Structures are given as structure tokens and as C-alpha cells.
mmCIF file of C-alpha atoms in Angstrom:
data_model
loop_
_atom_site.group_PDB
_atom_site.id
_atom_site.type_symbol
_atom_site.label_atom_id
_atom_site.label_comp_id
_atom_site.label_asym_id
_atom_site.label_seq_id
_atom_site.Cartn_x
_atom_site.Cartn_y
_atom_site.Cartn_z
ATOM 1 C CA MET Z 23 -11.867 -15.621 -26.152
ATOM 2 C CA THR Z 24 -9.246 -13.122 -24.972
ATOM 3 C CA ALA Z 25 -10.262 -9.472 -24.975
ATOM 4 C CA THR Z 26 -7.814 -7.048 -26.564
ATOM 5 C CA GLY Z 27 -7.232 -3.319 -26.318
ATOM 6 C CA GLU Z 28 -7.924 -1.022 -23.398
ATOM 7 C CA ILE Z 29 -10.948 0.367 -21.555
ATOM 8 C CA ALA Z 30 -10.928 4.047 -20.566
ATOM 9 C CA PHE Z 31 -12.375 5.546 -17.381
ATOM 10 C CA SER Z 32 -12.463 9.007 -15.917
ATOM 11 C CA LEU Z 33 -11.353 8.956 -12.281
ATOM 12 C CA GLU Z 34 -14.968 9.439 -11.205
ATOM 13 C CA GLU Z 35 -16.080 6.550 -13.410
ATOM 14 C CA ALA Z 36 -13.290 4.337 -12.074
ATOM 15 C CA ASP Z 37 -14.366 5.056 -8.497
ATOM 16 C CA ALA Z 38 -18.028 4.366 -9.226
ATOM 17 C CA PHE Z 39 -17.108 1.168 -11.092
ATOM 18 C CA ALA Z 40 -14.902 -0.075 -8.242
ATOM 19 C CA ARG Z 41 -17.585 0.649 -5.630
ATOM 20 C CA LYS Z 42 -20.222 -1.124 -7.712
ATOM 21 C CA VAL Z 43 -18.074 -4.235 -8.046
ATOM 22 C CA LEU Z 44 -17.143 -4.286 -4.356
ATOM 23 C CA VAL Z 45 -20.734 -3.910 -3.211
ATOM 24 C CA ALA Z 46 -21.792 -6.653 -5.622
ATOM 25 C CA CYS Z 47 -19.115 -8.858 -4.060
ATOM 26 C CA GLY Z 48 -20.753 -8.332 -0.687
ATOM 27 C CA LEU Z 49 -18.760 -5.503 0.907
ATOM 28 C CA ALA Z 50 -20.682 -3.055 3.081
ATOM 29 C CA ALA Z 51 -20.963 0.410 1.517
ATOM 30 C CA ASP Z 52 -18.514 2.101 3.922
ATOM 31 C CA HIS Z 53 -15.877 -0.569 3.294
ATOM 32 C CA ALA Z 54 -16.494 -0.431 -0.466
ATOM 33 C CA ALA Z 55 -15.970 3.345 -0.519
ATOM 34 C CA ALA Z 56 -12.701 3.166 1.428
ATOM 35 C CA VAL Z 57 -11.333 0.225 -0.559
ATOM 36 C CA ALA Z 58 -12.323 1.737 -3.918
ATOM 37 C CA GLN Z 59 -10.563 4.996 -3.075
ATOM 38 C CA THR Z 60 -7.295 3.131 -2.454
ATOM 39 C CA MET Z 61 -7.572 1.170 -5.701
ATOM 40 C CA VAL Z 62 -8.402 4.206 -7.800
ATOM 41 C CA SER Z 63 -5.527 6.119 -6.205
ATOM 42 C CA GLY Z 64 -3.170 3.341 -7.281
ATOM 43 C CA GLU Z 65 -4.510 3.294 -10.829
ATOM 44 C CA ARG Z 66 -4.446 7.111 -11.001
ATOM 45 C CA ASP Z 67 -0.807 7.228 -9.925
ATOM 46 C CA GLY Z 68 0.383 4.615 -12.410
ATOM 47 C CA CYS Z 69 0.738 1.850 -9.790
ATOM 48 C CA THR Z 70 -1.238 -0.652 -11.837
ATOM 49 C CA SER Z 71 -0.349 -3.638 -9.666
ATOM 50 C CA HIS Z 72 -2.172 -1.811 -6.852
ATOM 51 C CA GLY Z 73 -4.924 -0.369 -9.050
ATOM 52 C CA LEU Z 74 -8.201 -1.784 -10.362
ATOM 53 C CA TYR Z 75 -6.526 -5.164 -10.817
ATOM 54 C CA ARG Z 76 -6.913 -5.450 -7.034
ATOM 55 C CA LEU Z 77 -10.674 -5.783 -7.495
ATOM 56 C CA LEU Z 78 -9.933 -9.383 -8.454
ATOM 57 C CA VAL Z 79 -7.850 -9.806 -5.308
ATOM 58 C CA ALA Z 80 -10.465 -8.259 -3.011
ATOM 59 C CA ALA Z 81 -13.299 -10.264 -4.554
ATOM 60 C CA ASN Z 82 -11.316 -13.455 -4.066
ATOM 61 C CA SER Z 83 -10.769 -12.702 -0.365
ATOM 62 C CA VAL Z 84 -14.469 -12.023 0.145
ATOM 63 C CA ALA Z 85 -15.559 -15.113 -1.788
ATOM 64 C CA ARG Z 86 -13.208 -17.369 0.169
ATOM 65 C CA GLY Z 87 -14.338 -16.052 3.527
ATOM 66 C CA VAL Z 88 -10.972 -14.499 4.394
ATOM 67 C CA VAL Z 89 -12.407 -11.028 5.033
ATOM 68 C CA VAL Z 90 -15.419 -9.978 7.085
ATOM 69 C CA PRO Z 91 -17.319 -7.816 4.556
ATOM 70 C CA ASP Z 92 -19.359 -5.776 7.052
ATOM 71 C CA ALA Z 93 -16.886 -5.561 9.960
ATOM 72 C CA VAL Z 94 -17.303 -2.587 12.306
ATOM 73 C CA PRO Z 95 -13.863 -1.305 13.413
ATOM 74 C CA GLU Z 96 -13.387 -0.629 17.133
ATOM 75 C CA VAL Z 97 -11.129 2.283 18.149
ATOM 76 C CA SER Z 98 -9.455 2.333 21.576
ATOM 77 C CA GLU Z 99 -6.654 4.154 23.436
ATOM 78 C CA PRO Z 100 -4.243 1.795 25.220
ATOM 79 C CA ALA Z 101 -2.057 4.757 26.280
ATOM 80 C CA LYS Z 102 -1.977 8.535 25.960
ATOM 81 C CA ALA Z 103 -0.055 8.610 22.684
ATOM 82 C CA LEU Z 104 -1.346 5.330 21.281
ATOM 83 C CA VAL Z 105 -4.360 4.434 19.158
ATOM 84 C CA LYS Z 106 -5.502 0.875 18.579
ATOM 85 C CA VAL Z 107 -8.068 -0.144 15.989
ATOM 86 C CA ASP Z 108 -9.468 -3.659 15.952
ATOM 87 C CA GLY Z 109 -10.549 -4.181 12.365
ATOM 88 C CA LYS Z 110 -12.690 -7.204 13.304
ATOM 89 C CA GLY Z 111 -11.442 -9.072 10.242
ATOM 90 C CA GLY Z 112 -12.327 -6.442 7.630
ATOM 91 C CA PHE Z 113 -10.114 -4.780 5.031
ATOM 92 C CA ALA Z 114 -7.603 -2.305 6.504
ATOM 93 C CA GLN Z 115 -8.812 0.843 4.721
ATOM 94 C CA LEU Z 116 -11.865 1.611 6.869
ATOM 95 C CA PRO Z 117 -10.076 0.920 10.191
ATOM 96 C CA PHE Z 118 -7.376 3.379 9.104
ATOM 97 C CA GLU Z 119 -10.002 6.000 8.282
ATOM 98 C CA ARG Z 120 -11.729 5.497 11.624
ATOM 99 C CA GLY Z 121 -8.508 5.744 13.633
ATOM 100 C CA MET Z 122 -6.768 8.546 11.744
ATOM 101 C CA PRO Z 123 -8.510 11.571 13.371
ATOM 102 C CA LEU Z 124 -7.544 10.418 16.874
ATOM 103 C CA LEU Z 125 -4.000 9.603 15.712
ATOM 104 C CA VAL Z 126 -3.589 13.112 14.277
ATOM 105 C CA GLU Z 127 -4.965 14.661 17.462
ATOM 106 C CA LYS Z 128 -2.557 12.690 19.649
ATOM 107 C CA ALA Z 129 0.452 13.495 17.447
ATOM 108 C CA ARG Z 130 -0.305 17.208 17.716
ATOM 109 C CA THR Z 131 -0.833 16.940 21.471
ATOM 110 C CA TYR Z 132 2.208 14.824 22.377
ATOM 111 C CA GLY Z 133 4.548 15.439 19.417
ATOM 112 C CA ILE Z 134 4.646 11.750 18.509
ATOM 113 C CA ALA Z 135 1.962 9.073 18.411
ATOM 114 C CA ALA Z 136 1.426 5.600 17.008
ATOM 115 C CA MET Z 137 -1.527 3.597 15.757
ATOM 116 C CA ALA Z 138 -1.823 -0.180 15.593
ATOM 117 C CA LEU Z 139 -4.325 -1.706 13.200
ATOM 118 C CA ASN Z 140 -5.084 -5.239 14.344
ATOM 119 C CA ASN Z 141 -7.071 -8.088 12.836
ATOM 120 C CA VAL Z 142 -7.284 -6.552 9.366
ATOM 121 C CA VAL Z 143 -6.878 -7.875 5.818
ATOM 122 C CA HIS Z 144 -4.255 -6.198 3.617
ATOM 123 C CA PHE Z 145 -4.084 -6.066 -0.180
ATOM 124 C CA ALA Z 146 -2.862 -2.534 -0.929
ATOM 125 C CA ALA Z 147 0.169 -0.273 -0.877
ATOM 126 C CA LEU Z 148 0.773 1.892 2.208
ATOM 127 C CA TRP Z 149 1.575 5.191 0.524
ATOM 128 C CA PRO Z 150 -2.039 6.494 0.458
ATOM 129 C CA GLU Z 151 -2.064 6.328 4.263
ATOM 130 C CA VAL Z 152 1.212 8.142 4.900
ATOM 131 C CA GLU Z 153 0.303 10.696 2.227
ATOM 132 C CA ALA Z 154 -2.991 11.438 3.999
ATOM 133 C CA LEU Z 155 -1.082 12.016 7.240
ATOM 134 C CA ALA Z 156 1.616 14.137 5.586
ATOM 135 C CA GLU Z 157 -1.125 16.325 4.109
ATOM 136 C CA GLN Z 158 -1.996 17.102 7.747
ATOM 137 C CA GLY Z 159 1.525 18.475 8.233
ATOM 138 C CA LEU Z 160 2.823 15.334 9.948
ATOM 139 C CA VAL Z 161 5.733 12.980 9.281
ATOM 140 C CA ALA Z 162 4.545 9.378 9.003
ATOM 141 C CA LEU Z 163 6.004 5.875 8.821
ATOM 142 C CA ALA Z 164 3.965 2.726 8.143
ATOM 143 C CA PHE Z 165 4.841 -0.969 8.234
ATOM 144 C CA THR Z 166 2.938 -4.188 7.604
ATOM 145 C CA PRO Z 167 3.879 -7.822 7.002
ATOM 146 C CA SER Z 168 1.927 -10.052 4.608
ATOM 147 C CA HIS Z 169 1.905 -13.777 3.809
ATOM 148 C CA ALA Z 170 5.185 -15.716 3.964
ATOM 149 C CA TRP Z 171 6.071 -15.472 0.291
ATOM 150 C CA VAL Z 172 9.672 -14.208 0.490
ATOM 151 C CA ALA Z 173 12.862 -16.117 1.265
ATOM 152 C CA PRO Z 174 15.544 -14.583 3.504
ATOM 153 C CA GLU Z 175 18.842 -13.795 1.809
ATOM 154 C CA GLY Z 176 20.863 -16.981 1.651
ATOM 155 C CA GLY Z 177 17.756 -19.173 1.762
ATOM 156 C CA THR Z 178 15.171 -20.305 -0.771
ATOM 157 C CA LYS Z 179 12.134 -21.043 1.433
ATOM 158 C CA PRO Z 180 9.528 -18.383 2.320
ATOM 159 C CA VAL Z 181 9.719 -16.727 5.752
ATOM 160 C CA PHE Z 182 8.925 -13.043 5.199
ATOM 161 C CA GLY Z 183 6.062 -11.237 3.559
ATOM 162 C CA THR Z 184 6.639 -8.568 0.934
ATOM 163 C CA ASN Z 185 6.705 -6.350 4.049
ATOM 164 C CA PRO Z 186 6.332 -2.812 2.682
ATOM 165 C CA ILE Z 187 7.633 0.340 4.343
ATOM 166 C CA ALA Z 188 6.121 3.764 3.614
ATOM 167 C CA PHE Z 189 7.260 7.268 4.571
ATOM 168 C CA GLY Z 190 5.560 10.641 4.236
ATOM 169 C CA TRP Z 191 7.079 14.118 4.733
ATOM 170 C CA PRO Z 192 5.031 17.352 4.585
ATOM 171 C CA ARG Z 193 6.263 20.072 2.256
ATOM 172 C CA PRO Z 194 5.520 23.802 2.431
ATOM 173 C CA ALA Z 195 3.817 25.619 -0.423
ATOM 174 C CA HIS Z 196 5.810 26.970 -3.367
ATOM 175 C CA PRO Z 197 6.908 30.615 -3.066
ATOM 176 C CA ASP Z 198 4.073 31.527 -5.463
ATOM 177 C CA GLY Z 199 1.529 29.922 -3.138
ATOM 178 C CA ARG Z 200 0.920 26.674 -5.076
ATOM 179 C CA ASN Z 201 0.668 23.621 -2.842
ATOM 180 C CA ARG Z 202 3.371 20.971 -2.981
ATOM 181 C CA ALA Z 203 2.464 17.324 -2.719
ATOM 182 C CA PRO Z 204 4.159 15.647 0.255
ATOM 183 C CA PHE Z 205 7.366 13.691 -0.251
ATOM 184 C CA VAL Z 206 6.124 10.092 -0.122
ATOM 185 C CA PHE Z 207 7.692 6.766 -0.888
ATOM 186 C CA ASP Z 208 6.559 3.203 -0.458
ATOM 187 C CA PHE Z 209 8.481 0.073 -1.294
ATOM 188 C CA ALA Z 210 8.282 -3.621 -0.629
ATOM 189 C CA THR Z 211 11.312 -5.204 1.010
ATOM 190 C CA SER Z 212 10.913 -7.964 -1.581
ATOM 191 C CA ALA Z 213 12.623 -7.501 -4.936
ATOM 192 C CA VAL Z 214 9.259 -6.604 -6.470
ATOM 193 C CA ALA Z 215 5.608 -6.428 -5.443
ATOM 194 C CA ARG Z 216 3.828 -9.782 -5.647
ATOM 195 C CA GLY Z 217 1.116 -8.132 -7.732
ATOM 196 C CA GLU Z 218 3.755 -7.261 -10.342
ATOM 197 C CA ILE Z 219 4.659 -10.947 -10.695
ATOM 198 C CA GLU Z 220 0.964 -11.798 -10.956
ATOM 199 C CA LEU Z 221 0.529 -9.229 -13.755
ATOM 200 C CA HIS Z 222 3.420 -10.875 -15.619
ATOM 201 C CA ARG Z 223 1.714 -14.256 -15.156
ATOM 202 C CA ARG Z 224 -1.566 -12.916 -16.533
ATOM 203 C CA ALA Z 225 0.241 -11.447 -19.544
ATOM 204 C CA GLY Z 226 2.303 -14.593 -20.167
ATOM 205 C CA LYS Z 227 5.547 -12.618 -19.763
ATOM 206 C CA ALA Z 228 8.820 -13.844 -18.292
ATOM 207 C CA ILE Z 229 10.189 -12.192 -15.130
ATOM 208 C CA PRO Z 230 13.833 -11.339 -14.381
ATOM 209 C CA PRO Z 231 15.765 -14.288 -12.886
ATOM 210 C CA ASP Z 232 16.606 -12.369 -9.711
ATOM 211 C CA TRP Z 233 12.955 -11.952 -8.628
ATOM 212 C CA GLY Z 234 12.577 -15.383 -7.078
ATOM 213 C CA TYR Z 235 12.920 -19.157 -6.918
ATOM 214 C CA ASP Z 236 10.759 -22.047 -7.995
ATOM 215 C CA ALA Z 237 9.513 -24.608 -5.482
ATOM 216 C CA ASP Z 238 12.825 -26.498 -5.761
ATOM 217 C CA GLY Z 239 14.867 -23.434 -4.850
ATOM 218 C CA ARG Z 240 16.148 -22.660 -8.347
ATOM 219 C CA PRO Z 241 16.138 -19.118 -9.806
ATOM 220 C CA SER Z 242 13.304 -18.910 -12.339
ATOM 221 C CA THR Z 243 11.933 -16.568 -15.003
ATOM 222 C CA ASP Z 244 8.527 -18.287 -14.879
ATOM 223 C CA ALA Z 245 6.098 -16.050 -12.977
ATOM 224 C CA LYS Z 246 3.850 -18.903 -11.863
ATOM 225 C CA ALA Z 247 6.823 -20.960 -10.678
ATOM 226 C CA VAL Z 248 7.987 -18.086 -8.482
ATOM 227 C CA LEU Z 249 4.464 -17.472 -7.173
ATOM 228 C CA ASP Z 250 4.436 -21.148 -6.180
ATOM 229 C CA GLY Z 251 7.996 -20.985 -4.831
ATOM 230 C CA ALA Z 252 9.605 -18.008 -3.104
ATOM 231 C CA MET Z 253 10.268 -14.383 -3.924
ATOM 232 C CA ARG Z 254 13.602 -12.703 -3.111
ATOM 233 C CA THR Z 255 14.354 -9.648 -1.007
ATOM 234 C CA PHE Z 256 15.751 -6.525 -2.652
ATOM 235 C CA GLY Z 257 19.323 -5.546 -1.909
ATOM 236 C CA SER Z 258 20.279 -9.024 -0.679
ATOM 237 C CA HIS Z 259 21.003 -8.998 3.085
ATOM 238 C CA LYS Z 260 19.888 -5.369 3.494
ATOM 239 C CA GLY Z 261 16.374 -6.081 2.265
ATOM 240 C CA SER Z 262 16.327 -9.238 4.360
ATOM 241 C CA ALA Z 263 17.173 -7.243 7.504
ATOM 242 C CA LEU Z 264 14.458 -4.664 6.766
ATOM 243 C CA ALA Z 265 11.941 -7.445 6.152
ATOM 244 C CA ALA Z 266 12.777 -8.922 9.571
ATOM 245 C CA MET Z 267 12.345 -5.479 11.142
ATOM 246 C CA VAL Z 268 8.871 -5.119 9.623
ATOM 247 C CA GLU Z 269 7.887 -8.574 10.878
ATOM 248 C CA LEU Z 270 8.799 -7.529 14.440
ATOM 249 C CA LEU Z 271 7.319 -4.015 14.378
ATOM 250 C CA ALA Z 272 3.979 -4.923 12.810
ATOM 251 C CA GLY Z 273 3.685 -8.414 14.276
ATOM 252 C CA PRO Z 274 4.800 -9.238 17.832
ATOM 253 C CA LEU Z 275 5.184 -5.577 18.896
ATOM 254 C CA ILE Z 276 1.501 -4.817 18.326
ATOM 255 C CA GLY Z 277 0.166 -8.243 19.253
ATOM 256 C CA ASP Z 278 -0.490 -9.488 15.754
ATOM 257 C CA MET Z 279 0.655 -12.119 13.265
ATOM 258 C CA THR Z 280 3.935 -12.678 11.513
ATOM 259 C CA SER Z 281 3.779 -13.440 7.803
ATOM 260 C CA ALA Z 282 4.171 -17.164 8.461
ATOM 261 C CA GLU Z 283 1.286 -17.057 10.945
ATOM 262 C CA SER Z 284 -0.833 -15.105 8.452
ATOM 263 C CA LEU Z 285 -0.277 -17.721 5.768
ATOM 264 C CA ALA Z 286 -1.157 -20.492 8.220
ATOM 265 C CA ALA Z 287 -4.357 -18.655 9.224
ATOM 266 C CA ASP Z 288 -5.322 -18.461 5.554
ATOM 267 C CA GLU Z 289 -5.643 -22.260 5.600
ATOM 268 C CA GLY Z 290 -5.023 -22.615 1.898
ATOM 269 C CA ARG Z 291 -7.853 -20.317 0.811
ATOM 270 C CA GLY Z 292 -5.547 -18.111 -1.240
ATOM 271 C CA GLY Z 293 -6.787 -14.852 0.259
ATOM 272 C CA SER Z 294 -5.008 -11.611 1.069
ATOM 273 C CA PRO Z 295 -2.743 -11.347 4.138
ATOM 274 C CA ILE Z 296 -4.312 -11.199 7.592
ATOM 275 C CA GLY Z 297 -2.681 -9.341 10.465
ATOM 276 C CA GLY Z 298 -1.592 -5.927 11.615
ATOM 277 C CA GLU Z 299 -0.058 -2.609 10.675
ATOM 278 C CA LEU Z 300 1.955 -0.099 12.684
ATOM 279 C CA ILE Z 301 1.841 3.613 11.865
ATOM 280 C CA VAL Z 302 4.140 6.084 13.656
ATOM 281 C CA VAL Z 303 3.408 9.804 13.301
ATOM 282 C CA ILE Z 304 5.573 12.770 14.341
ATOM 283 C CA ASP Z 305 4.517 16.403 14.478
ATOM 284 C CA PRO Z 306 7.561 18.459 13.371
ATOM 285 C CA ALA Z 307 6.206 21.441 15.306
ATOM 286 C CA GLY Z 308 6.615 19.407 18.496
ATOM 287 C CA PHE Z 309 10.378 19.472 18.012
ATOM 288 C CA LEU Z 310 10.767 22.780 16.199
ATOM 289 C CA GLY Z 311 8.112 25.159 17.517
ATOM 290 C CA ASP Z 312 8.598 28.602 15.961
ATOM 291 C CA SER Z 313 11.530 27.264 13.900
ATOM 292 C CA LEU Z 314 9.282 24.902 11.943
ATOM 293 C CA ASN Z 315 9.211 26.830 8.678
ATOM 294 C CA GLU Z 316 12.958 27.459 8.758
ATOM 295 C CA TYR Z 317 13.784 23.772 8.988
ATOM 296 C CA LEU Z 318 11.181 22.713 6.430
ATOM 297 C CA LYS Z 319 12.901 25.147 4.048
ATOM 298 C CA ARG Z 320 16.221 23.435 4.786
ATOM 299 C CA ALA Z 321 14.621 20.159 3.775
ATOM 300 C CA GLU Z 322 13.523 21.813 0.529
ATOM 301 C CA THR Z 323 17.149 22.749 -0.124
ATOM 302 C CA MET Z 324 18.019 19.046 -0.013
ATOM 303 C CA PHE Z 325 15.212 18.218 -2.445
ATOM 304 C CA GLU Z 326 16.351 21.002 -4.796
ATOM 305 C CA THR Z 327 19.935 19.703 -4.684
ATOM 306 C CA ILE Z 328 18.745 16.229 -5.643
ATOM 307 C CA GLU Z 329 16.554 17.371 -8.512
ATOM 308 C CA GLY Z 330 19.010 20.069 -9.592
ATOM 309 C CA GLN Z 331 21.519 17.447 -10.731
ATOM 310 C CA GLY Z 332 18.910 15.543 -12.738
ATOM 311 C CA ALA Z 333 18.164 12.895 -10.123
ATOM 312 C CA ARG Z 334 14.591 11.850 -9.441
ATOM 313 C CA LEU Z 335 12.918 12.207 -6.069
ATOM 314 C CA PRO Z 336 11.297 8.938 -4.973
ATOM 315 C CA GLY Z 337 7.565 9.159 -5.639
ATOM 316 C CA SER Z 338 7.879 11.757 -8.382
ATOM 317 C CA ARG Z 339 6.772 9.356 -11.130
ATOM 318 C CA ARG Z 340 3.526 8.795 -9.245
ATOM 319 C CA LEU Z 341 2.887 12.529 -9.176
ATOM 320 C CA LEU Z 342 3.511 12.835 -12.928
ATOM 321 C CA ALA Z 343 1.121 9.948 -13.562
ATOM 322 C CA ARG Z 344 -1.415 11.577 -11.229
ATOM 323 C CA ALA Z 345 -1.332 14.868 -13.125
ATOM 324 C CA ARG Z 346 -1.840 13.015 -16.416
ATOM 325 C CA SER Z 347 -4.668 10.880 -15.039
ATOM 326 C CA GLN Z 348 -6.488 13.882 -13.644
ATOM 327 C CA LEU Z 349 -6.615 15.259 -17.193
ATOM 328 C CA GLU Z 350 -6.976 12.095 -19.263
ATOM 329 C CA GLY Z 351 -8.438 9.498 -16.915
ATOM 330 C CA VAL Z 352 -7.065 5.961 -16.735
ATOM 331 C CA ARG Z 353 -7.022 2.929 -19.012
ATOM 332 C CA ILE Z 354 -6.982 -0.739 -18.046
ATOM 333 C CA PRO Z 355 -6.449 -3.799 -20.265
ATOM 334 C CA ALA Z 356 -9.683 -5.023 -21.856
ATOM 335 C CA GLN Z 357 -9.047 -8.556 -20.564
ATOM 336 C CA LEU Z 358 -8.770 -7.258 -16.988
ATOM 337 C CA HIS Z 359 -12.018 -5.326 -17.491
ATOM 338 C CA ALA Z 360 -13.705 -8.492 -18.783
ATOM 339 C CA ASP Z 361 -12.476 -10.481 -15.780
ATOM 340 C CA ILE Z 362 -13.823 -7.818 -13.407
ATOM 341 C CA LEU Z 363 -17.174 -7.777 -15.204
ATOM 342 C CA GLU Z 364 -17.440 -11.531 -14.638
ATOM 343 C CA ILE Z 365 -17.112 -10.907 -10.905
ATOM 344 C CA LEU Z 366 -19.739 -8.145 -11.092
ATOM 345 C CA GLU Z 367 -22.163 -10.441 -12.922
ATOM 346 C CA ARG Z 368 -21.645 -13.248 -10.412
ATOM 347 C CA GLY Z 369 -22.208 -10.833 -7.540
ATOM 348 C CA ASN Z 370 -25.386 -9.440 -9.088
#
């Protein structure tokens, strides 16, 4: 029987629910807390393909032995301005948390610093990480490959991952003293997030014909056919070039896997991508010194010019959804809730 309607949660209830499910799946408490926070942030900000739906994805990776559920991340310093975190096969959220304080310290000391997360399992968007760094007054860039699901422009066979890029920029307070959320964007170099195609499959909905190809290389509106075939890059050759850049920066450069290698390492288990992530952080004060506030105000002039003509700043829809969720909580489809409860019952 298919469940209908929606299930409502406050943000606190959603977090507690996600932690409970993750612990029941076998995740250690510290991993469950970090992973749940990322999922609830996605649901809160209207990014449903990265929200509580990802409990199904995480549980699958644990059940299939793709992720080490109690991994203890190891932080090291290969050079003065570099941080390296070996995730030991666990989800990426806890390794990021463990490495972030040292990354922030190095960025403030040297003006620029980078952190490599190695041997981690990825299932989430990158914007929560760059937003956390931007809230520290730092500019941040993040890159990670995934599984080889995406065809290069001009081809129809998978080579790239969805290969997201995220950027965070700190913003000064409003003149009246109210804090501004950082300017943050995050996008896959594929035409759409893979989770979005999966949500269409679950709902029995067709996808646009320019999202991907079936296994025979033909454009398809069938979500399952594209999941079994190849996704497309956004912006044709431009997205393809950016996808290649991400492969190099967050694969060979940091001594980790490309998307094709990640898929091979999965060995048909159907788990989340395995590999690395590169985060580059810049302290604006390192360049600007006493002129910092002046130049941050100049950046605000650009933002005002964009919004003043009715255009939308990237990331602004997330902030509107966040404000609504903080007041009203979140709602997920009843069928998704039922599917998650099945996982909880199996775990218990």
C-alpha cells in the first residue's frame, strides 16, 4: 500500500529522527550527529534531494558495507598551510568537522590554506561546509567528484561524477546590526543532481529530455533509464570542462580517486561515492588588512545592484526556505517517511 499525504516535523524533531535512524543503521553517535545535521540543513533549506531522503541513501551505504560506520578520522599537516584528514572510510561530515578548526587557524595565519579529505564517503551537497567557513569570515571553495554517472559533452558514456562546486563569501552585518547570511552557492556540474532524478523515479514522473541518456545513448525522459545510462553536464562543453577540473582537483591532486575509480571501488554494491574532497580557504584580511571593511562594502554594492534590478542572488531561495522552516518546520512525503521507518525497524 502506498502512503499518501505528508508528515510534519519541527527542525528539532527532524534532527532527532535522523539521528535515531542513523544510529539504528549502525552509525557511531558522532557520525550520526554530523550526518543528521547535514540532512536536516538540506531539508530546512528546501533542498529535498539532499534532505531526509538521504537517510535511505546513507542506510544503503552502511548496509552494503561501503562506509565504515565507526571510522575515527585522522588529522595531519603535510605542509604549513595544508590540512589532511584521512576519513578511514567513514562519511565525510565528521572528517570535515574534525579538520575545520585547524583549517581556519591556518587560513588566518597564512592568508590562504587548503584541506584535503581523503578516503571518505560522499552523499551530500557541499554548501553546508563552505557556509560554515564563510560564517568564520573566510572565503571558501569546495570540490568533490562522485561516481562516474555523467557523460562528457559530445559523448553518451559515463566518465564524470556529478562533481559539485561550492563557494562561500562572508558578508558584513546590515547597517542596523542584523547579521547577513553569507553568499553561498553550490551546484553540480551535471545538468541536475542525481538525487533529483531519483526523486522523479520514486514519484513516477518523467524528466526533461536534456537530463540524460539511456543505456543505448539515446536521450530519455524515463528517470530509471537515465539512472541506468548516463546523465548530461549542464551548459554543454562548459559544464564538461568544469567537471574535468573537479576530477583533477579532488582526485589526482590530493591523492584520491576519480569518479571512474570510485565506481569501480564500489564493486556493484550501489553505495555512495568513495574518494576525496578539496577545500580552499582564503582570509580576506590577509590581502586587505585595514581595508577589509571597505572592500566588503564594495562587494555589497554589487549584490545590491543585482537585487535592485529584480534579479535573484544565487542561494537566496535556500535562505527564504530556511526562514519559513524555522517558523513552520518541514514536511516530507508520507511514503518517504514510511520507507525510512522500515529502515528504522530493520535496524532496531
